[in-house]
Short mmCIF file of C-alpha atoms in Angstrom, two decimals:
data_model
loop_
_atom_site.label_atom_id
_atom_site.label_comp_id
_atom_site.label_asym_id
_atom_site.label_seq_id
_atom_site.Cartn_x
_atom_site.Cartn_y
_atom_site.Cartn_z
CA MET A 1 -24.24 27.93 21.77
CA ILE A 2 -27.02 30.32 22.77
CA GLN A 3 -24.49 32.46 24.66
CA ARG A 4 -22.29 32.65 21.55
CA ILE A 5 -25.19 33.71 19.34
CA SER A 6 -26.30 36.22 21.94
CA GLY A 7 -22.84 37.73 22.14
CA ILE A 8 -22.65 38.28 18.38
CA TRP A 9 -26.10 39.82 18.31
CA GLU A 10 -25.20 42.12 21.24
CA LYS A 11 -22.22 43.42 19.28
CA GLY A 12 -24.46 44.10 16.30
CA LEU A 13 -27.00 45.88 18.45
CA ARG A 14 -24.32 48.15 19.90
CA LEU A 15 -23.01 49.04 16.45
CA ALA A 16 -26.23 49.79 14.63
CA PRO A 17 -29.36 49.90 16.76
CA LEU A 18 -30.55 53.32 15.65
CA TRP A 19 -30.54 52.76 11.89
CA LEU A 20 -32.19 49.38 12.35
CA LEU A 21 -34.91 50.85 14.52
CA GLY A 22 -35.27 53.62 11.96
CA LEU A 23 -35.85 51.11 9.17
CA LEU A 24 -38.36 49.22 11.29
CA PHE A 25 -40.21 52.46 12.02
CA LEU A 26 -40.25 53.42 8.33
CA SER A 27 -41.58 49.97 7.44
CA LEU A 28 -44.34 50.38 10.01
CA LEU A 29 -45.28 53.80 8.65
CA ALA A 30 -45.24 52.51 5.08
CA PHE A 31 -47.53 49.59 5.85
CA ILE A 32 -49.93 51.70 7.91
CA GLY A 33 -50.10 54.33 5.18
CA LEU A 34 -50.83 51.76 2.48
CA ALA A 35 -53.23 49.77 4.64
CA GLU A 36 -55.23 52.84 5.62
CA ASP A 37 -55.94 53.80 2.01
CA VAL A 38 -56.78 50.21 1.08
CA TYR A 39 -59.16 49.96 4.05
CA GLU A 40 -60.88 53.18 3.01
CA ARG A 41 -61.06 51.90 -0.59
CA GLU A 42 -58.94 54.76 -1.88
CA GLY A 43 -56.70 54.26 -4.90
CA PHE A 44 -53.02 54.94 -5.36
CA PHE A 45 -51.95 57.22 -8.18
CA PHE A 46 -49.05 54.95 -9.16
CA ASP A 47 -50.89 51.63 -9.36
CA GLY A 48 -52.54 52.09 -12.74
CA PRO A 49 -49.62 53.65 -14.67
CA ILE A 50 -47.14 51.00 -13.49
CA LEU A 51 -49.44 48.13 -14.45
CA ALA A 52 -50.15 49.80 -17.80
CA PHE A 53 -46.42 50.17 -18.52
CA LEU A 54 -45.69 46.54 -17.65
CA HIS A 55 -48.58 45.42 -19.82
CA THR A 56 -46.95 47.11 -22.82
CA GLN A 57 -43.70 45.18 -22.16
CA GLN A 58 -45.25 41.73 -22.33
CA ASN A 59 -43.85 39.17 -24.76
CA SER A 60 -43.33 35.42 -24.73
CA LEU A 61 -39.81 35.60 -23.25
CA TRP A 62 -40.71 37.95 -20.39
CA ASN A 63 -43.88 35.96 -19.77
CA ALA A 64 -41.86 32.77 -19.25
CA ILE A 65 -39.37 34.52 -16.96
CA ALA A 66 -42.11 36.12 -14.87
CA LEU A 67 -43.95 32.82 -14.49
CA ALA A 68 -40.73 31.07 -13.44
CA LEU A 69 -40.01 33.74 -10.83
CA THR A 70 -43.52 33.47 -9.47
CA GLN A 71 -43.26 29.69 -9.26
CA SER A 72 -39.96 29.98 -7.39
CA ALA A 73 -41.83 31.70 -4.55
CA SER A 74 -44.95 29.52 -4.68
CA ALA A 75 -46.18 27.72 -1.57
CA PRO A 76 -44.75 24.28 -2.52
CA ALA A 77 -41.32 25.75 -3.31
CA VAL A 78 -41.09 27.87 -0.15
CA VAL A 79 -42.49 25.18 2.15
CA GLY A 80 -40.13 22.56 0.73
CA LEU A 81 -37.08 24.77 1.15
CA THR A 82 -38.20 25.81 4.63
CA LEU A 83 -38.45 22.19 5.77
CA LEU A 84 -34.98 21.43 4.43
CA VAL A 85 -33.52 24.46 6.20
CA LEU A 86 -35.26 23.52 9.44
CA LEU A 87 -33.85 19.99 9.36
CA TRP A 88 -30.36 21.32 8.67
CA ALA A 89 -30.64 24.05 11.33
CA TYR A 90 -31.87 21.56 13.91
CA GLY A 91 -28.89 19.32 13.24
CA ARG A 92 -26.51 22.29 13.51
CA ARG A 93 -28.19 23.54 16.71
CA LEU A 94 -29.01 26.90 15.19
CA ALA A 95 -31.94 29.08 16.22
CA TRP A 96 -34.41 27.08 14.14
CA PRO A 97 -37.49 27.99 16.26
CA LEU A 98 -37.01 31.66 15.34
CA PHE A 99 -36.64 30.74 11.68
CA ALA A 100 -39.84 28.72 11.83
CA LEU A 101 -41.65 31.49 13.67
CA GLY A 102 -40.50 34.01 11.08
CA LEU A 103 -41.89 31.98 8.17
CA GLY A 104 -45.02 30.78 9.93
CA GLY A 105 -45.85 34.19 11.36
CA SER A 106 -45.44 35.78 7.95
CA VAL A 107 -47.94 33.34 6.43
CA LEU A 108 -50.48 34.04 9.17
CA LEU A 109 -50.03 37.79 8.84
CA ASN A 110 -50.55 37.58 5.10
CA LEU A 111 -53.70 35.46 5.37
CA ALA A 112 -55.16 37.62 8.13
CA SER A 113 -54.43 40.82 6.22
CA LYS A 114 -56.00 39.50 3.03
CA LEU A 115 -59.18 38.50 4.86
CA PHE A 116 -59.35 41.78 6.78
CA PHE A 117 -58.78 44.16 3.86
CA ALA A 118 -60.53 41.96 1.25
CA ARG A 119 -59.02 43.85 -1.67
CA THR A 120 -59.91 42.40 -5.05
CA ARG A 121 -57.25 41.59 -7.63
CA PRO A 122 -56.52 44.14 -10.35
CA HIS A 123 -58.46 43.72 -13.57
CA LEU A 124 -57.07 46.61 -15.57
CA PHE A 125 -55.47 44.17 -17.98
CA PRO A 126 -55.74 40.39 -18.53
CA GLN A 127 -53.99 38.30 -15.90
CA LEU A 128 -51.31 35.99 -17.26
CA THR A 129 -51.84 33.55 -14.40
CA PRO A 130 -55.37 33.87 -13.03
CA GLU A 131 -55.69 34.41 -9.27
CA HIS A 132 -59.00 34.46 -7.42
CA ASP A 133 -58.25 35.20 -3.77
CA TYR A 134 -57.70 38.62 -2.19
CA SER A 135 -54.82 40.86 -3.18
CA PHE A 136 -53.46 42.88 -0.23
CA PRO A 137 -50.66 42.28 0.63
CA SER A 138 -48.87 40.11 -1.94
CA GLY A 139 -48.26 36.61 -0.59
CA HIS A 140 -45.47 35.71 -3.02
CA THR A 141 -43.73 38.98 -2.19
CA MET A 142 -43.94 38.30 1.53
CA ALA A 143 -42.84 34.69 1.20
CA SER A 144 -39.72 35.51 -0.81
CA LEU A 145 -38.49 38.40 1.34
CA THR A 146 -39.37 36.61 4.58
CA LEU A 147 -37.37 33.58 3.49
CA VAL A 148 -34.33 35.70 2.64
CA LEU A 149 -34.39 37.73 5.85
CA ALA A 150 -35.13 34.75 8.11
CA LEU A 151 -32.35 32.71 6.50
CA TYR A 152 -29.95 35.61 6.94
CA GLY A 153 -30.87 35.86 10.62
CA LEU A 154 -30.39 32.11 11.03
CA LEU A 155 -26.94 32.06 9.42
CA ALA A 156 -25.43 35.38 10.51
CA PRO A 157 -24.25 34.41 14.02
CA ARG A 158 -22.21 31.37 12.96
CA PHE A 159 -21.91 31.59 9.17
CA PRO A 160 -21.56 35.32 8.42
CA GLN A 161 -20.08 34.87 4.95
CA ALA A 162 -22.91 32.57 3.88
CA ALA A 163 -25.38 35.03 5.38
CA ARG A 164 -23.94 37.85 3.26
CA TRP A 165 -24.34 35.69 0.16
CA VAL A 166 -27.96 35.08 1.13
CA LEU A 167 -28.56 38.84 1.11
CA ALA A 168 -26.53 39.45 -2.04
CA LEU A 169 -28.44 36.83 -4.03
CA GLY A 170 -31.70 36.71 -2.13
CA LEU A 171 -32.67 40.37 -2.09
CA PRO A 172 -32.54 40.74 -5.91
CA TRP A 173 -34.53 37.52 -6.20
CA ALA A 174 -37.18 38.80 -3.76
CA PHE A 175 -37.37 42.08 -5.70
CA LEU A 176 -37.84 40.24 -8.99
CA VAL A 177 -40.52 38.01 -7.48
CA GLY A 178 -42.46 41.12 -6.48
CA LEU A 179 -41.95 42.61 -9.93
CA SER A 180 -43.16 39.40 -11.55
CA ARG A 181 -46.46 39.68 -9.68
CA LEU A 182 -46.98 43.11 -11.22
CA TYR A 183 -45.93 41.98 -14.68
CA LEU A 184 -48.42 39.11 -14.50
CA GLN A 185 -51.12 41.66 -13.57
CA VAL A 186 -52.18 39.79 -10.43
CA HIS A 187 -51.20 42.46 -7.91
CA TYR A 188 -51.19 46.22 -7.60
CA PRO A 189 -47.81 47.84 -6.87
CA SER A 190 -49.22 48.90 -3.50
CA ASP A 191 -49.81 45.20 -2.68
CA VAL A 192 -46.16 44.45 -3.33
CA LEU A 193 -44.89 47.46 -1.36
CA ALA A 194 -47.07 46.46 1.58
CA GLY A 195 -45.73 42.90 1.38
CA TRP A 196 -42.15 44.10 1.54
CA ALA A 197 -42.89 46.46 4.44
CA LEU A 198 -44.78 43.87 6.49
CA SER A 199 -42.19 41.14 5.88
CA PHE A 200 -39.31 43.38 6.95
CA LEU A 201 -41.22 44.62 9.98
CA TRP A 202 -42.11 41.12 11.14
CA VAL A 203 -38.88 39.20 10.50
CA VAL A 204 -36.32 41.85 11.44
CA GLY A 205 -38.43 42.97 14.39
CA LEU A 206 -38.66 39.37 15.60
CA TRP A 207 -34.91 38.77 15.49
CA TYR A 208 -34.19 42.19 16.97
CA ARG A 209 -36.58 41.57 19.86
CA TRP A 210 -35.01 38.18 20.51
CA ALA A 211 -31.53 39.67 20.57
CA VAL A 212 -32.61 42.41 22.97
CA GLY A 213 -34.24 39.78 25.20
CA GLN A 214 -31.00 37.82 25.28
CA ARG A 215 -29.17 40.95 26.44
CA GLY A 216 -31.58 41.59 29.30
#
């Protein structure tokens, strides 16, 4: 089974290693650039205007949708789905340890980053769902994108069609989860961008490194 998975990943690496490495490098640069300014307590010119615009769009319907999206990427929802996927992947003899490492590592990276940068939540406008911990990077944003990318990596070798559906449906969902955090006024846009960059860097880099290790 491992040989079969390795063979499929080797083919993918031969076809598109450069663009994948390019995306990983861009994600690294994006996170470093955002993290540096947050560490130095510098602001981002786009944070305030975006939050101000979203504040003007608030109404009862959008509020309900944003809260539902946020709840869909909450810790209980993500942990519950992760456990179900792990049980299924174990039974199917898929690469479940990598899936678990992708999700668990993302959580640890998020917690460590929040403690290190200690960025306070935005208070430009009232929060629609009060949050009291640190802000950078967005945990809901990381959880949603990490889940999508890790699930794609888990399914792609043996269930490529299902994996494509995961991307087709999951990436818009992850984007909307990040947007909901801005709409609810609990994160700066730079928090969400950093969450996307760090999630992509960690999960895709992890699967890429594993595939390269299988080749060598």
